[in-house]
Amino acid sequence: MIGDLRLPDPGQLEAYFALTEAVALLQHQVDQQLRAEGGISAVQFELLMTLNGSSTGLTMTQLADGVVYSRSGLTYQAGLLEKAGLVTRGPSPEDERATLVAITPKGREIVGRVLPGHIEVTRKLLYDAVDEADLNRLGRIMSQVRDHIRSEPPRSAGPRRRRRAAGI
Amino acid sequence: MIGDLRLPDPGQLEAYFALTEAVALLQHQVDQQLRAEGGISAVQFELLMTLNGSSTGLTMTQLADGVVYSRSGLTYQAGLLEKAGLVTRGPSPEDERATLVAITPKGREIVGRVLPGHIEVTRKLLYDAVDEADLNRLGRIMSQVRDHIRSEPPRSAGPRRRRRAAGI
DNA sequence: TATTGTTATACTCTATAACTATA
DNA sequence: TATAGTTATAGAGTATAACAATA
């Protein structure tokens, strides 16, 4: 049915399925906690956390690094955060094209409010599930994977042959 | 700013961030491949793969196991797949309340069409990034995490103190 | 010309609550 | 009463393409 396709061995499949399923479960509960305690989504939390580490603010492009979203999606999220008073947006002195995004005191307050619960959730679901040695291994392995993917040529490089789609 | 909160150590944070970022990057590219070559989303692919392993079909409830979605979300996806002719829905002979979902030949065709590319993407992004020993470790660790989360009491158990939200 | 960012638009997806029907 | 599933609805999020402004 699949022809001469070399299938991944069971160990590879198990790793892939366990990885995606566990992360989906984890992210779902993380998102619930952030919405319940801070009224923000996981994406917004990630943006606030990134900005929290910068005193001068970041440009939209810098903010987009490390996030998967499109530029317009990021503009949308930044707009929501600005409307809620958690960030400010202003022109960059260095590059007139750029927009500098900075976290506000209220933004830091929200981060401080949700962080304990966030840590509690991740501890309960992730840190408590594996011992310290395995957690170190996990961090090393997934850092490797992340760096590997980031070093790959951009998606559009390989003009993949596009066959007829199901059209859902 | 955060009071006496015990912060996770750097190793824990690194593992968590690397995990979520790497999986986000991986899933994004997997989704692109599935849409380009099969016109289906990652969720729909997962559902088809699950049904592909069952000869008699599965009920909506059985299908929901292993997926994070709400019942209505699953109904929506099943409706899309049915409209596209990739699955059928019919009453279960054993339980009149249940709906039996089964994959069609056309559904199997789509799976066969996208699977090689799917395997190619995961191989390039995940399997090629780590050696065999690490992949086995990853599978073991994440299976542990998945089972741990699944064994946790359902979300609603702990009536978390709900503070004022940002209201985004 | 290339880059930075926004906007308009359309669409996909998800969740909540109310509802039907069967166990 | 509890369970299986659907529907109506509403909202959040995402991507694409066109656009304006600066490098």
GROMACS .gro file of C-alpha atoms (C1' of nucleotides) in nm:
model
  382
    1MET     CA    1   0.000   0.000   0.000
    2ILE     CA    2   0.291   0.232   0.065
    3GLY     CA    3   0.523   0.084  -0.190
    4ASP     CA    4   0.892   0.055  -0.112
    5LEU     CA    5   0.885   0.330   0.147
    6ARG     CA    6   1.137   0.281   0.422
    7LEU     CA    7   0.930   0.314   0.734
    8PRO     CA    8   1.080   0.457   1.049
    9ASP     CA    9   1.152   0.189   1.303
   10PRO     CA   10   0.916   0.151   1.600
   11GLY     CA   11   1.153   0.336   1.830
   12GLN     CA   12   1.153   0.639   1.605
   13LEU     CA   13   0.777   0.640   1.576
   14GLU     CA   14   0.733   0.600   1.949
   15ALA     CA   15   0.960   0.895   2.014
   16TYR     CA   16   0.775   1.113   1.766
   17PHE     CA   17   0.426   1.025   1.885
   18ALA     CA   18   0.512   1.048   2.253
   19LEU     CA   19   0.680   1.382   2.193
   20THR     CA   20   0.391   1.545   2.013
   21GLU     CA   21   0.122   1.400   2.237
   22ALA     CA   22   0.295   1.490   2.562
   23VAL     CA   23   0.365   1.844   2.446
   24ALA     CA   24   0.007   1.889   2.328
   25LEU     CA   25  -0.123   1.782   2.668
   26LEU     CA   26   0.128   2.003   2.845
   27GLN     CA   27   0.056   2.311   2.636
   28HIS     CA   28  -0.316   2.268   2.676
   29GLN     CA   29  -0.294   2.286   3.052
   30VAL     CA   30  -0.040   2.566   3.046
   31ASP     CA   31  -0.275   2.767   2.828
   32GLN     CA   32  -0.566   2.703   3.064
   33GLN     CA   33  -0.367   2.826   3.362
   34LEU     CA   34  -0.250   3.141   3.187
   35ARG     CA   35  -0.601   3.230   3.073
   36ALA     CA   36  -0.754   3.160   3.411
   37GLU     CA   37  -0.500   3.352   3.618
   38GLY     CA   38  -0.387   3.622   3.380
   39GLY     CA   39  -0.639   3.643   3.099
   40ILE     CA   40  -0.361   3.592   2.846
   41SER     CA   41  -0.283   3.319   2.595
   42ALA     CA   42   0.035   3.116   2.583
   43VAL     CA   43   0.155   3.318   2.286
   44GLN     CA   44   0.099   3.644   2.468
   45PHE     CA   45   0.276   3.507   2.773
   46GLU     CA   46   0.574   3.411   2.562
   47LEU     CA   47   0.587   3.758   2.411
   48LEU     CA   48   0.565   3.923   2.752
   49MET     CA   49   0.835   3.696   2.890
   50THR     CA   50   1.063   3.785   2.601
   51LEU     CA   51   1.001   4.156   2.648
   52ASN     CA   52   1.045   4.118   3.022
   53GLY     CA   53   1.411   4.040   2.964
   54SER     CA   54   1.472   4.353   2.761
   55SER     CA   55   1.501   4.696   2.917
   56THR     CA   56   1.498   4.899   2.596
   57GLY     CA   57   1.235   4.703   2.407
   58LEU     CA   58   1.255   4.493   2.094
   59THR     CA   59   1.158   4.547   1.734
   60MET     CA   60   0.882   4.342   1.579
   61THR     CA   61   1.139   4.148   1.382
   62GLN     CA   62   1.342   4.069   1.692
   63LEU     CA   63   1.024   3.967   1.867
   64ALA     CA   64   0.933   3.741   1.578
   65ASP     CA   65   1.255   3.544   1.619
   66GLY     CA   66   1.174   3.240   1.821
   67VAL     CA   67   0.810   3.253   1.729
   68VAL     CA   68   0.653   3.066   1.440
   69TYR     CA   69   0.396   3.324   1.345
   70SER     CA   70   0.361   3.536   1.039
   71ARG     CA   71   0.434   3.907   1.063
   72SER     CA   72   0.068   3.995   1.050
   73GLY     CA   73  -0.008   3.749   1.326
   74LEU     CA   74   0.252   3.913   1.543
   75THR     CA   75   0.110   4.258   1.465
   76TYR     CA   76  -0.229   4.128   1.572
   77GLN     CA   77  -0.097   3.994   1.903
   78ALA     CA   78   0.106   4.308   1.971
   79GLY     CA   79  -0.209   4.510   1.904
   80LEU     CA   80  -0.401   4.310   2.162
   81LEU     CA   81  -0.127   4.350   2.420
   82GLU     CA   82  -0.107   4.723   2.353
   83LYS     CA   83  -0.483   4.763   2.380
   84ALA     CA   84  -0.467   4.587   2.717
   85GLY     CA   85  -0.191   4.823   2.831
   86LEU     CA   86   0.067   4.548   2.872
   87VAL     CA   87   0.308   4.681   2.609
   88THR     CA   88   0.378   5.005   2.427
   89ARG     CA   89   0.468   5.048   2.064
   90GLY     CA   90   0.674   5.334   1.935
   91PRO     CA   91   0.913   5.425   1.655
   92SER     CA   92   1.272   5.312   1.684
   93PRO     CA   93   1.532   5.591   1.700
   94GLU     CA   94   1.782   5.381   1.507
   95ASP     CA   95   1.563   5.267   1.221
   96GLU     CA   96   1.260   5.471   1.127
   97ARG     CA   97   1.096   5.167   0.971
   98ALA     CA   98   1.110   4.963   1.287
   99THR     CA   99   0.861   4.953   1.573
  100LEU     CA  100   0.996   4.924   1.925
  101VAL     CA  101   0.783   4.716   2.155
  102ALA     CA  102   0.834   4.748   2.529
  103ILE     CA  103   0.663   4.592   2.827
  104THR     CA  104   0.481   4.822   3.071
  105PRO     CA  105   0.464   4.801   3.450
  106LYS     CA  106   0.118   4.654   3.411
  107GLY     CA  107   0.264   4.397   3.175
  108ARG     CA  108   0.526   4.305   3.431
  109GLU     CA  109   0.255   4.280   3.691
  110ILE     CA  110   0.067   4.027   3.482
  111VAL     CA  111   0.382   3.827   3.430
  112GLY     CA  112   0.447   3.826   3.802
  113ARG     CA  113   0.091   3.722   3.864
  114VAL     CA  114   0.083   3.422   3.633
  115LEU     CA  115   0.441   3.301   3.671
  116PRO     CA  116   0.396   3.110   3.998
  117GLY     CA  117   0.103   2.914   3.858
  118HIS     CA  118   0.287   2.858   3.534
  119ILE     CA  119   0.584   2.715   3.718
  120GLU     CA  120   0.353   2.506   3.932
  121VAL     CA  121   0.187   2.355   3.626
  122THR     CA  122   0.512   2.278   3.448
  123ARG     CA  123   0.657   2.135   3.763
  124LYS     CA  124   0.361   1.911   3.824
  125LEU     CA  125   0.332   1.791   3.465
  126LEU     CA  126   0.691   1.789   3.343
  127TYR     CA  127   0.950   1.823   3.617
  128ASP     CA  128   0.776   1.579   3.849
  129ALA     CA  129   0.747   1.324   3.570
  130VAL     CA  130   1.117   1.273   3.511
  131ASP     CA  131   1.425   1.263   3.732
  132GLU     CA  132   1.695   1.523   3.716
  133ALA     CA  133   1.929   1.325   3.492
  134ASP     CA  134   1.654   1.263   3.237
  135LEU     CA  135   1.551   1.626   3.245
  136ASN     CA  136   1.907   1.725   3.162
  137ARG     CA  137   1.912   1.472   2.879
  138LEU     CA  138   1.580   1.604   2.753
  139GLY     CA  139   1.707   1.959   2.755
  140ARG     CA  140   2.023   1.866   2.572
  141ILE     CA  141   1.842   1.657   2.310
  142MET     CA  142   1.566   1.906   2.238
  143SER     CA  143   1.811   2.195   2.222
  144GLN     CA  144   1.991   1.993   1.960
  145VAL     CA  145   1.668   1.937   1.768
  146ARG     CA  146   1.570   2.303   1.789
  147ASP     CA  147   1.909   2.419   1.664
  148HIS     CA  148   1.900   2.161   1.388
  149ILE     CA  149   1.561   2.275   1.264
  150ARG     CA  150   1.656   2.641   1.287
  151SER     CA  151   1.967   2.576   1.083
  152GLU     CA  152   1.769   2.408   0.805
  153PRO     CA  153   1.721   2.604   0.483
  154PRO     CA  154   1.397   2.802   0.491
  155ARG     CA  155   1.084   2.614   0.403
  156SER     CA  156   1.050   2.752   0.053
  157ALA     CA  157   1.390   2.621  -0.054
  158GLY     CA  158   1.280   2.282  -0.179
  159PRO     CA  159   1.005   2.333  -0.438
  160ARG     CA  160   0.818   2.025  -0.331
  161ARG     CA  161   0.616   1.856  -0.601
  162ARG     CA  162   0.259   1.950  -0.533
  163ARG     CA  163   0.010   1.675  -0.604
  164ARG     CA  164  -0.365   1.699  -0.609
  165ALA     CA  165  -0.499   1.772  -0.265
  166ALA     CA  166  -0.807   1.640  -0.091
  167GLY     CA  167  -0.934   1.994  -0.076
  168ILE     CA  168  -1.072   1.997   0.272
  169MET     CA  169   0.909   4.108   4.209
  170ILE     CA  170   0.801   3.749   4.231
  171GLY     CA  171   0.825   3.717   4.606
  172ASP     CA  172   0.959   3.397   4.759
  173LEU     CA  173   0.875   3.188   4.458
  174ARG     CA  174   1.111   2.897   4.408
  175LEU     CA  175   1.217   2.932   4.050
  176PRO     CA  176   1.298   2.626   3.845
  177ASP     CA  177   1.671   2.585   3.795
  178PRO     CA  178   1.822   2.682   3.460
  179GLY     CA  179   1.837   2.322   3.344
  180GLN     CA  180   1.466   2.278   3.398
  181LEU     CA  181   1.384   2.598   3.215
  182GLU     CA  182   1.612   2.509   2.927
  183ALA     CA  183   1.445   2.170   2.890
  184TYR     CA  184   1.100   2.325   2.891
  185PHE     CA  185   1.177   2.603   2.644
  186ALA     CA  186   1.373   2.382   2.408
  187LEU     CA  187   1.096   2.125   2.419
  188THR     CA  188   0.815   2.361   2.332
  189GLU     CA  189   1.010   2.557   2.074
  190ALA     CA  190   1.143   2.253   1.891
  191VAL     CA  191   0.801   2.089   1.881
  192ALA     CA  192   0.639   2.409   1.757
  193LEU     CA  193   0.890   2.432   1.472
  194LEU     CA  194   0.848   2.064   1.392
  195GLN     CA  195   0.470   2.073   1.391
  196HIS     CA  196   0.463   2.381   1.176
  197GLN     CA  197   0.657   2.213   0.901
  198VAL     CA  198   0.468   1.887   0.935
  199ASP     CA  199   0.144   2.079   0.892
  200GLN     CA  200   0.276   2.256   0.583
  201GLN     CA  201   0.374   1.926   0.422
  202LEU     CA  202   0.038   1.763   0.493
  203ARG     CA  203  -0.156   2.058   0.354
  204ALA     CA  204   0.062   2.086   0.046
  205GLU     CA  205   0.060   1.718  -0.046
  206GLY     CA  206  -0.273   1.600   0.088
  207GLY     CA  207  -0.488   1.903   0.155
  208ILE     CA  208  -0.537   1.793   0.514
  209SER     CA  209  -0.437   1.938   0.849
  210ALA     CA  210  -0.223   1.767   1.109
  211VAL     CA  211  -0.531   1.697   1.318
  212GLN     CA  212  -0.709   1.536   1.025
  213PHE     CA  213  -0.399   1.332   0.945
  214GLU     CA  214  -0.386   1.208   1.301
  215LEU     CA  215  -0.750   1.107   1.287
  216LEU     CA  216  -0.704   0.926   0.956
  217MET     CA  217  -0.396   0.747   1.087
  218THR     CA  218  -0.588   0.631   1.391
  219LEU     CA  219  -0.878   0.508   1.179
  220ASN     CA  220  -0.636   0.348   0.937
  221GLY     CA  221  -0.542   0.100   1.207
  222SER     CA  222  -0.899  -0.005   1.273
  223SER     CA  223  -1.090  -0.234   1.037
  224THR     CA  224  -1.433  -0.195   1.197
  225GLY     CA  225  -1.419   0.175   1.273
  226LEU     CA  226  -1.414   0.367   1.598
  227THR     CA  227  -1.673   0.560   1.793
  228MET     CA  228  -1.635   0.933   1.839
  229THR     CA  229  -1.540   0.876   2.201
  230GLN     CA  230  -1.271   0.625   2.111
  231LEU     CA  231  -1.147   0.866   1.848
  232ALA     CA  232  -1.134   1.143   2.104
  233ASP     CA  233  -0.896   0.945   2.324
  234GLY     CA  234  -0.547   1.066   2.249
  235VAL     CA  235  -0.672   1.396   2.119
  236VAL     CA  236  -0.702   1.711   2.324
  237TYR     CA  237  -1.009   1.853   2.153
  238SER     CA  238  -1.357   1.907   2.278
  239ARG     CA  239  -1.636   1.683   2.154
  240SER     CA  240  -1.776   1.951   1.930
  241GLY     CA  241  -1.437   2.012   1.779
  242LEU     CA  242  -1.411   1.646   1.695
  243THR     CA  243  -1.758   1.648   1.541
  244TYR     CA  244  -1.650   1.941   1.327
  245GLN     CA  245  -1.338   1.763   1.204
  246ALA     CA  246  -1.526   1.437   1.142
  247GLY     CA  247  -1.780   1.636   0.944
  248LEU     CA  248  -1.507   1.783   0.725
  249LEU     CA  249  -1.353   1.442   0.664
  250GLU     CA  250  -1.692   1.294   0.582
  251LYS     CA  251  -1.772   1.578   0.342
  252ALA     CA  252  -1.442   1.513   0.167
  253GLY     CA  253  -1.527   1.143   0.139
  254LEU     CA  254  -1.236   1.031   0.355
  255VAL     CA  255  -1.447   0.874   0.631
  256THR     CA  256  -1.800   0.749   0.679
  257ARG     CA  257  -2.019   0.793   0.983
  258GLY     CA  258  -2.291   0.551   1.080
  259PRO     CA  259  -2.477   0.424   1.382
  260SER     CA  260  -2.308   0.163   1.597
  261PRO     CA  261  -2.487  -0.173   1.617
  262GLU     CA  262  -2.378  -0.219   1.977
  263ASP     CA  263  -2.479   0.116   2.117
  264GLU     CA  264  -2.748   0.317   1.943
  265ARG     CA  265  -2.612   0.638   2.088
  266ALA     CA  266  -2.267   0.593   1.940
  267THR     CA  267  -2.144   0.695   1.597
  268LEU     CA  268  -1.906   0.463   1.419
  269VAL     CA  269  -1.644   0.640   1.213
  270ALA     CA  270  -1.457   0.441   0.949
  271ILE     CA  271  -1.193   0.536   0.693
  272THR     CA  272  -1.282   0.498   0.324
  273PRO     CA  273  -1.058   0.377   0.040
  274LYS     CA  274  -1.018   0.738  -0.062
  275GLY     CA  275  -0.912   0.817   0.292
  276ARG     CA  276  -0.651   0.541   0.280
  277GLU     CA  277  -0.535   0.677  -0.051
  278ILE     CA  278  -0.474   1.018   0.101
  279VAL     CA  279  -0.285   0.862   0.389
  280GLY     CA  280  -0.070   0.668   0.145
  281ARG     CA  281  -0.010   0.981  -0.051
  282VAL     CA  282   0.108   1.201   0.233
  283LEU     CA  283   0.287   0.943   0.446
  284PRO     CA  284   0.616   0.937   0.252
  285GLY     CA  285   0.650   1.313   0.273
  286HIS     CA  286   0.550   1.308   0.636
  287ILE     CA  287   0.818   1.054   0.714
  288GLU     CA  288   1.067   1.251   0.511
  289VAL     CA  289   0.996   1.568   0.709
  290THR     CA  290   1.016   1.402   1.048
  291ARG     CA  291   1.331   1.222   0.946
  292LYS     CA  292   1.497   1.538   0.826
  293LEU     CA  293   1.395   1.749   1.124
  294LEU     CA  294   1.390   1.502   1.411
  295TYR     CA  295   1.557   1.171   1.336
  296ASP     CA  296   1.854   1.328   1.162
  297ALA     CA  297   1.905   1.569   1.450
  298VAL     CA  298   1.980   1.309   1.717
  299ASP     CA  299   2.162   0.979   1.723
  300GLU     CA  300   1.987   0.650   1.786
  301ALA     CA  301   2.067   0.631   2.154
  302ASP     CA  302   1.931   0.979   2.217
  303LEU     CA  303   1.620   0.905   2.017
  304ASN     CA  304   1.555   0.603   2.235
  305ARG     CA  305   1.609   0.816   2.543
  306LEU     CA  306   1.375   1.080   2.406
  307GLY     CA  307   1.106   0.823   2.339
  308ARG     CA  308   1.137   0.675   2.685
  309ILE     CA  309   1.133   1.013   2.861
  310MET     CA  310   0.842   1.160   2.668
  311SER     CA  311   0.638   0.841   2.703
  312GLN     CA  312   0.693   0.881   3.074
  313VAL     CA  313   0.578   1.242   3.062
  314ARG     CA  314   0.273   1.158   2.853
  315ASP     CA  315   0.166   0.878   3.087
  316HIS     CA  316   0.227   1.101   3.387
  317ILE     CA  317   0.006   1.378   3.249
  318ARG     CA  318  -0.265   1.136   3.144
  319SER     CA  319  -0.270   0.988   3.492
  320GLU     CA  320  -0.318   1.328   3.655
  321PRO     CA  321  -0.660   1.409   3.796
  322PRO     CA  322  -0.874   1.594   3.540
  323ARG     CA  323  -0.817   1.967   3.512
  324SER     CA  324  -1.123   2.069   3.708
  325ALA     CA  325  -1.004   1.891   4.022
  326GLY     CA  326  -0.812   2.174   4.183
  327PRO     CA  327  -1.039   2.479   4.211
  328ARG     CA  328  -0.760   2.722   4.145
  329ARG     CA  329  -0.798   3.063   4.301
  330ARG     CA  330  -0.907   3.289   4.019
  331ARG     CA  331  -0.765   3.638   4.032
  332ARG     CA  332  -0.856   3.934   3.819
  333ALA     CA  333  -0.753   3.875   3.461
  334ALA     CA  334  -0.603   4.116   3.208
  335GLY     CA  335  -0.911   4.064   2.998
  336ILE     CA  336  -0.747   4.039   2.659
  337DT     C1'  337   1.512   4.739  -0.456
  338DA     C1'  338   1.489   4.536  -0.013
  339DT     C1'  339   1.318   4.565   0.443
  340DT     C1'  340   0.985   4.684   0.829
  341DG     C1'  341   0.556   4.678   0.963
  342DT     C1'  342   0.036   4.738   0.915
  343DT     C1'  343  -0.420   4.660   0.727
  344DA     C1'  344  -0.805   4.434   0.500
  345DT     C1'  345  -1.001   4.025   0.433
  346DA     C1'  346  -1.127   3.571   0.445
  347DC     C1'  347  -1.102   3.155   0.656
  348DT     C1'  348  -1.002   2.782   0.993
  349DC     C1'  349  -1.052   2.629   1.413
  350DT     C1'  350  -1.206   2.578   1.894
  351DA     C1'  351  -1.504   2.608   2.289
  352DT     C1'  352  -1.952   2.672   2.536
  353DA     C1'  353  -2.406   2.577   2.603
  354DA     C1'  354  -2.828   2.395   2.467
  355DC     C1'  355  -3.031   2.011   2.266
  356DT     C1'  356  -3.171   1.516   2.111
  357DA     C1'  357  -3.160   1.043   2.179
  358DT     C1'  358  -3.031   0.624   2.392
  359DA     C1'  359  -2.848   0.336   2.817
  360DT     C1'  360  -2.966   1.025   3.550
  361DA     C1'  361  -2.576   0.957   3.281
  362DT     C1'  362  -2.369   0.909   2.843
  363DA     C1'  363  -2.293   0.985   2.312
  364DG     C1'  364  -2.307   1.298   1.989
  365DT     C1'  365  -2.468   1.718   1.724
  366DT     C1'  366  -2.572   2.197   1.646
  367DA     C1'  367  -2.578   2.691   1.691
  368DT     C1'  368  -2.310   3.046   1.785
  369DA     C1'  369  -1.959   3.331   1.890
  370DG     C1'  370  -1.490   3.443   1.930
  371DA     C1'  371  -0.993   3.380   1.876
  372DG     C1'  372  -0.639   3.319   1.586
  373DT     C1'  373  -0.387   3.278   1.138
  374DA     C1'  374  -0.239   3.359   0.677
  375DT     C1'  375  -0.228   3.604   0.228
  376DA     C1'  376  -0.188   3.985  -0.036
  377DA     C1'  377  -0.179   4.460  -0.096
  378DC     C1'  378  -0.004   4.860   0.095
  379DA     C1'  379   0.295   5.263   0.292
  380DA     C1'  380   0.726   5.415   0.451
  381DT     C1'  381   1.208   5.398   0.520
  382DA     C1'  382   1.701   5.198   0.417
   0.00000   0.00000   0.00000
